[in-house]
CSV table of C-alpha atoms in Angstrom, one decimal:
chain,number,residue,atom,x,y,z
M,1,MET,CA,-47.6,71.9,46.1
M,2,GLY,CA,-48.3,68.3,46.1
M,3,MET,CA,-50.4,68.6,43.1
M,4,ALA,CA,-47.7,70.6,41.1
M,5,LEU,CA,-45.9,67.6,40.2
M,6,PRO,CA,-48.5,65.6,38.8
M,7,VAL,CA,-49.4,68.6,36.7
M,8,GLU,CA,-46.2,69.2,35.3
M,9,VAL,CA,-45.5,65.7,34.4
M,10,LEU,CA,-48.8,66.0,32.6
M,11,ARG,CA,-47.9,69.3,30.6
M,12,LEU,CA,-44.4,67.4,29.5
M,13,GLN,CA,-46.3,64.1,28.4
M,14,THR,CA,-48.4,66.5,26.3
M,15,GLU,CA,-45.6,68.3,24.8
M,16,ILE,CA,-43.7,65.3,24.0
M,17,SER,CA,-46.7,63.9,22.4
M,18,ARG,CA,-47.2,67.0,20.1
M,19,MET,CA,-43.6,66.8,19.2
M,20,GLN,CA,-43.7,63.3,18.5
M,21,ARG,CA,-46.8,63.8,16.0
M,22,ALA,CA,-45.1,66.7,14.4
M,23,SER,CA,-42.1,64.6,13.9
M,24,ALA,CA,-44.3,61.9,12.6
M,25,ARG,CA,-45.5,64.6,9.9
M,26,VAL,CA,-42.2,65.5,8.7
M,27,THR,CA,-41.7,64.1,5.0
M,28,ALA,CA,-38.7,63.7,2.7
M,29,LEU,CA,-38.0,66.4,0.5
M,30,PRO,CA,-38.3,65.3,-3.1
M,31,VAL,CA,-36.1,64.2,-5.8
M,32,HIS,CA,-36.3,63.0,-9.3
M,33,ASP,CA,-38.8,59.7,-9.7
M,34,ALA,CA,-35.3,58.3,-11.3
M,35,LEU,CA,-33.3,58.7,-7.9
M,36,ALA,CA,-36.0,58.0,-5.5
M,37,PRO,CA,-35.3,54.3,-5.2
M,38,LEU,CA,-32.0,55.2,-3.8
M,39,PHE,CA,-33.5,56.8,-0.5
M,40,PRO,CA,-35.4,54.7,2.1
M,41,GLU,CA,-38.1,57.5,2.2
M,42,GLY,CA,-38.1,58.1,-1.5
M,43,GLY,CA,-36.5,61.5,-1.0
M,44,LEU,CA,-34.0,63.7,1.5
M,45,ARG,CA,-34.7,62.9,4.9
M,46,PRO,CA,-35.2,66.5,7.0
M,47,GLY,CA,-32.0,66.7,9.4
M,48,ALA,CA,-29.8,64.4,7.5
M,49,VAL,CA,-26.1,64.7,6.1
M,50,TYR,CA,-25.6,63.1,2.5
M,51,THR,CA,-22.0,62.6,1.0
M,52,LEU,CA,-21.6,62.8,-2.8
M,53,ASP,CA,-19.1,62.0,-5.5
M,54,PRO,CA,-17.8,65.6,-6.6
M,55,ALA,CA,-19.9,65.6,-9.7
M,56,ALA,CA,-22.1,68.7,-10.4
M,57,SER,CA,-24.9,66.8,-12.2
M,58,LEU,CA,-25.3,64.6,-9.2
M,59,LEU,CA,-25.6,67.7,-7.0
M,60,LEU,CA,-27.9,69.5,-9.1
M,61,ALA,CA,-30.1,66.7,-9.8
M,62,LEU,CA,-30.6,66.5,-6.0
M,63,LEU,CA,-31.3,70.2,-5.8
M,64,ALA,CA,-33.6,70.5,-8.7
M,65,GLU,CA,-36.8,68.9,-7.1
M,66,PRO,CA,-36.7,70.6,-3.8
M,67,SER,CA,-36.2,74.0,-5.4
M,68,ARG,CA,-38.8,73.6,-7.8
M,69,ALA,CA,-41.0,72.2,-4.7
M,70,GLY,CA,-40.5,75.7,-2.8
M,71,SER,CA,-37.5,75.1,-0.8
M,72,TRP,CA,-34.7,77.2,-0.9
M,73,CYS,CA,-31.2,75.7,-2.0
M,74,ALA,CA,-27.3,77.2,-1.3
M,75,VAL,CA,-24.4,76.0,-2.9
M,76,VAL,CA,-21.1,76.8,-0.7
M,77,GLY,CA,-17.6,76.8,-1.8
M,78,MET,CA,-17.8,75.8,-5.6
M,79,PRO,CA,-16.7,78.7,-7.7
M,80,GLU,CA,-16.8,76.7,-10.7
M,81,LEU,CA,-20.7,76.0,-10.3
M,82,SER,CA,-22.6,78.6,-12.4
M,83,ALA,CA,-26.2,79.4,-12.3
M,84,GLU,CA,-26.5,78.6,-16.0
M,85,ALA,CA,-25.5,74.9,-15.3
M,86,ALA,CA,-28.1,74.8,-12.3
M,87,GLU,CA,-31.0,76.2,-14.6
M,88,ALA,CA,-30.3,73.6,-17.2
M,89,ALA,CA,-30.2,70.9,-14.6
M,90,GLY,CA,-33.7,72.0,-13.6
M,91,VAL,CA,-32.8,74.1,-10.4
M,92,ASP,CA,-35.3,76.8,-9.9
M,93,LEU,CA,-32.9,79.9,-10.0
M,94,SER,CA,-35.6,82.0,-7.9
M,95,ARG,CA,-34.8,79.7,-5.1
M,96,PHE,CA,-31.1,79.3,-5.4
M,97,ALA,CA,-28.0,81.0,-3.9
M,98,LEU,CA,-24.3,80.7,-4.6
M,99,VAL,CA,-21.7,81.5,-2.2
M,100,PRO,CA,-18.6,80.3,-4.0
M,101,GLU,CA,-15.8,81.7,-1.8
M,102,PRO,CA,-16.8,81.5,1.7
M,103,GLY,CA,-12.9,82.0,3.0
M,104,ASP,CA,-11.6,80.3,5.8
M,105,ARG,CA,-14.7,80.3,8.0
M,106,TRP,CA,-16.5,78.1,5.6
M,107,LEU,CA,-18.2,75.9,8.1
M,108,ALA,CA,-19.5,79.2,10.0
M,109,ALA,CA,-20.9,80.2,6.7
M,110,VAL,CA,-22.7,76.9,6.2
M,111,SER,CA,-24.0,76.8,9.5
M,112,ALA,CA,-25.4,80.4,9.3
M,113,ILE,CA,-26.7,79.5,5.8
M,114,ALA,CA,-28.6,76.5,7.4
M,115,GLU,CA,-30.5,78.8,9.9
M,116,VAL,CA,-32.5,79.8,6.7
M,117,PHE,CA,-31.9,77.6,3.9
M,118,PRO,CA,-33.5,73.9,4.0
M,119,VAL,CA,-31.1,72.6,1.5
M,120,VAL,CA,-27.5,73.5,1.7
M,121,ALA,CA,-24.9,71.7,-0.2
M,122,VAL,CA,-21.0,72.3,0.4
M,123,ARG,CA,-17.4,71.3,-0.5
M,124,PRO,CA,-15.6,71.0,2.6
M,125,ALA,CA,-12.3,73.2,2.6
M,126,GLY,CA,-11.1,71.0,5.7
M,127,SER,CA,-11.7,68.7,7.9
M,128,PRO,CA,-14.1,70.0,10.8
M,129,ARG,CA,-14.0,69.2,14.4
M,130,ASP,CA,-16.2,67.0,16.0
M,131,ALA,CA,-17.6,69.5,18.0
M,132,GLU,CA,-18.4,71.6,15.1
M,133,VAL,CA,-20.0,68.6,13.2
M,134,ALA,CA,-22.2,67.8,16.2
M,135,ARG,CA,-23.5,71.6,16.4
M,136,LEU,CA,-24.1,71.7,12.7
M,137,THR,CA,-26.0,68.4,13.1
M,138,ALA,CA,-28.1,69.4,16.0
M,139,ARG,CA,-29.0,72.6,13.9
M,140,LEU,CA,-30.1,70.5,10.8
M,141,ARG,CA,-32.3,68.3,13.3
M,142,ASP,CA,-33.7,71.3,14.7
M,143,ARG,CA,-34.6,73.2,11.6
M,144,GLY,CA,-35.2,69.9,9.4
M,145,GLY,CA,-32.4,71.2,7.1
M,146,VAL,CA,-30.7,68.8,4.6
M,147,LEU,CA,-26.6,68.9,4.3
M,148,LEU,CA,-25.3,67.6,1.0
M,149,VAL,CA,-21.6,67.5,1.1
M,150,THR,CA,-19.2,66.7,-1.9
M,151,GLY,CA,-16.5,64.8,0.3
M,152,PRO,CA,-16.2,62.8,3.5
M,153,TRP,CA,-18.4,63.8,6.3
M,154,PRO,CA,-18.4,61.9,9.7
M,155,GLN,CA,-21.9,60.1,10.4
M,156,ALA,CA,-23.6,60.9,7.2
M,157,GLU,CA,-26.8,59.5,6.4
M,158,ALA,CA,-25.9,58.0,3.1
M,159,THR,CA,-23.1,57.9,0.5
M,160,LEU,CA,-23.8,58.4,-3.1
M,161,HIS,CA,-21.5,57.3,-5.8
M,162,LEU,CA,-21.4,57.6,-9.8
M,163,GLU,CA,-20.4,54.1,-11.5
M,164,ASP,CA,-19.9,53.0,-15.1
M,165,PRO,CA,-20.3,56.1,-17.0
M,166,VAL,CA,-21.1,55.4,-20.8
M,167,TRP,CA,-21.7,58.7,-22.9
M,168,SER,CA,-23.9,58.6,-26.2
M,169,GLY,CA,-24.0,60.9,-28.9
M,170,LEU,CA,-20.8,61.0,-30.9
M,171,GLY,CA,-21.1,57.3,-32.5
M,172,GLU,CA,-24.7,57.9,-33.4
M,173,GLY,CA,-24.0,60.9,-35.9
M,174,HIS,CA,-25.3,63.7,-33.6
M,175,GLY,CA,-21.5,65.3,-33.7
M,176,LEU,CA,-21.6,65.9,-30.0
M,177,LEU,CA,-22.5,64.1,-26.7
M,178,THR,CA,-25.9,64.1,-25.7
M,179,ALA,CA,-26.4,62.1,-22.8
M,180,ARG,CA,-24.1,60.3,-20.2
M,181,THR,CA,-25.6,56.9,-18.5
M,182,VAL,CA,-24.4,55.9,-15.1
M,183,THR,CA,-25.1,53.8,-12.4
M,184,VAL,CA,-25.9,55.8,-8.9
M,185,SER,CA,-25.4,53.7,-6.0
M,186,SER,CA,-26.4,54.9,-2.2
M,187,SER,CA,-25.5,53.2,1.0
M,188,GLY,CA,-25.3,54.3,4.5
M,189,ARG,CA,-26.0,53.2,8.1
M,190,ARG,CA,-30.0,52.4,7.5
M,191,SER,CA,-29.2,50.7,4.0
M,192,PRO,CA,-25.8,48.9,4.3
M,193,VAL,CA,-26.7,46.8,1.2
M,194,PRO,CA,-26.1,49.3,-1.8
M,195,LYS,CA,-29.3,50.5,-3.6
M,196,ARG,CA,-28.7,51.2,-7.5
M,197,VAL,CA,-30.3,52.9,-10.3
M,198,ARG,CA,-29.3,53.1,-13.9
M,199,VAL,CA,-30.0,56.5,-15.3
M,200,GLN,CA,-28.9,59.0,-17.6
M,201,LEU,CA,-27.4,61.9,-15.9
M,202,PRO,CA,-27.6,64.5,-17.4
M,203,GLY,CA,-30.3,63.4,-19.7
M,204,PRO,CA,-31.0,64.7,-23.2
M,205,GLN,CA,-33.2,67.5,-21.2
M,206,GLY,CA,-30.7,68.0,-18.1
M,207,ALA,CA,-32.7,66.0,-15.8
M,208,PRO,CA,-32.0,62.6,-15.0
M,209,VAL,CA,-34.0,59.9,-16.9
M,210,ALA,CA,-34.2,56.3,-15.7
M,211,VAL,CA,-32.7,53.5,-17.9
M,212,PRO,CA,-34.9,50.4,-17.9
M,213,ARG,CA,-33.2,47.3,-16.9
M,214,PRO,CA,-32.9,44.9,-19.9
M,215,ALA,CA,-35.3,42.4,-20.0
M,216,LEU,CA,-34.2,38.6,-19.2
M,217,VAL,CA,-34.5,36.9,-22.2
M,218,PRO,CA,-34.5,32.9,-21.9
M,219,ALA,CA,-32.0,31.0,-24.0
M,220,VAL,CA,-33.6,29.6,-27.2
M,221,VAL,CA,-32.4,26.3,-28.1
M,222,PRO,CA,-33.2,25.5,-31.8
M,223,VAL,CA,-35.3,22.5,-32.6
M,224,PRO,CA,-35.1,20.7,-35.9
M,225,ALA,CA,-38.8,20.7,-37.6
M,226,ALA,CA,-40.5,17.5,-37.7
M,227,GLU,CA,-39.7,17.3,-41.6
M,228,GLU,CA,-35.7,18.0,-40.9
M,229,ARG,CA,-35.8,15.1,-38.1
M,230,ILE,CA,-37.6,12.6,-40.6
M,231,ASP,CA,-35.2,13.3,-43.2
M,232,ALA,CA,-32.3,12.8,-40.7
M,233,ALA,CA,-33.6,9.6,-39.6
M,234,ALA,CA,-34.3,8.4,-43.2
M,235,ALA,CA,-30.6,9.5,-44.2
M,236,GLU,CA,-29.6,7.4,-41.0
M,237,ARG,CA,-31.2,4.5,-42.0
M,238,ALA,CA,-29.9,4.6,-45.7
M,239,GLU,CA,-26.5,4.9,-44.7
M,240,ARG,CA,-26.8,1.8,-42.4
M,241,ALA,CA,-28.0,-0.2,-45.6
M,242,ARG,CA,-25.5,1.0,-47.8
M,243,ALA,CA,-22.6,-0.3,-45.3
M,244,VAL,CA,-24.3,-3.8,-45.2
M,245,LEU,CA,-24.3,-3.9,-48.7
M,246,ALA,CA,-21.1,-2.9,-49.0
M,247,ARG,CA,-20.2,-5.8,-46.6
M,248,ALA,CA,-22.2,-8.4,-48.5
M,249,GLU,CA,-20.5,-7.3,-51.8
M,250,GLN,CA,-17.1,-7.9,-50.0
M,251,LYS,CA,-18.2,-11.3,-49.0
M,252,THR,CA,-19.3,-12.2,-52.4
M,253,ARG,CA,-16.1,-10.8,-54.1
M,254,ALA,CA,-14.2,-12.9,-51.5
M,255,ALA,CA,-16.7,-16.0,-52.2
M,256,ARG,CA,-15.9,-15.7,-55.9
M,257,ARG,CA,-12.1,-15.5,-55.8
M,258,GLY,CA,-12.1,-18.7,-53.5
M,259,LEU,CA,-14.3,-20.6,-56.2
M,260,ALA,CA,-11.9,-19.4,-58.9
M,261,ALA,CA,-9.0,-20.7,-57.1
M,262,VAL,CA,-10.5,-24.2,-56.6
M,263,GLY,CA,-11.3,-24.4,-60.3
């Protein structure tokens, strides 16, 4: 009986070490390279909740790479979102499910789906209670799932916003809008200083495309050529000489008038 406690402690230590090693091996779910700088791990962290602006383009851009990498993705409570739009954004429809009308028990539906789908997106139909949020958060951490919420959510890992949209296409002779350039910002508990990327979202082919930052061009101050500097100096000297001659002529005329008056 006296040896049982040390053996049990050793077993628990071994189990804790195993779990810590498993946790260390957990990698982020991939996102497009254009959006990766927004996330400390370079992708969606398993067990985390992210809140987004209610823009389908941003949501689908975040679902595309996980689905293409083999993770099942589900969208709950967005009846206007179509499979065609998801496919155009690069989502693998063979690993994609839509639950457009979950009803009043939308949170229960999300919790059930999170049991089997690694990535779940939802538009909340109301404000969940703290206890419900805690249970869902624990389930996500246990399963290594990711929740994307198009709206407010307590204790979110990060919040993503779209800023400064600029559409292109019409003014360039295409006759239709071809791409939209936006700034996507991300801020959260682990990134209090917002991270920002400028991207085309959607890009010409649907997927986001990074927009390079304009290069800083030093101001160019025109410097006159050597010949111009010489010509300017010569002109200045000639002007001074003309002024001296003019004053001399004035003095000469004054002297002549004085002599004439004496004579």
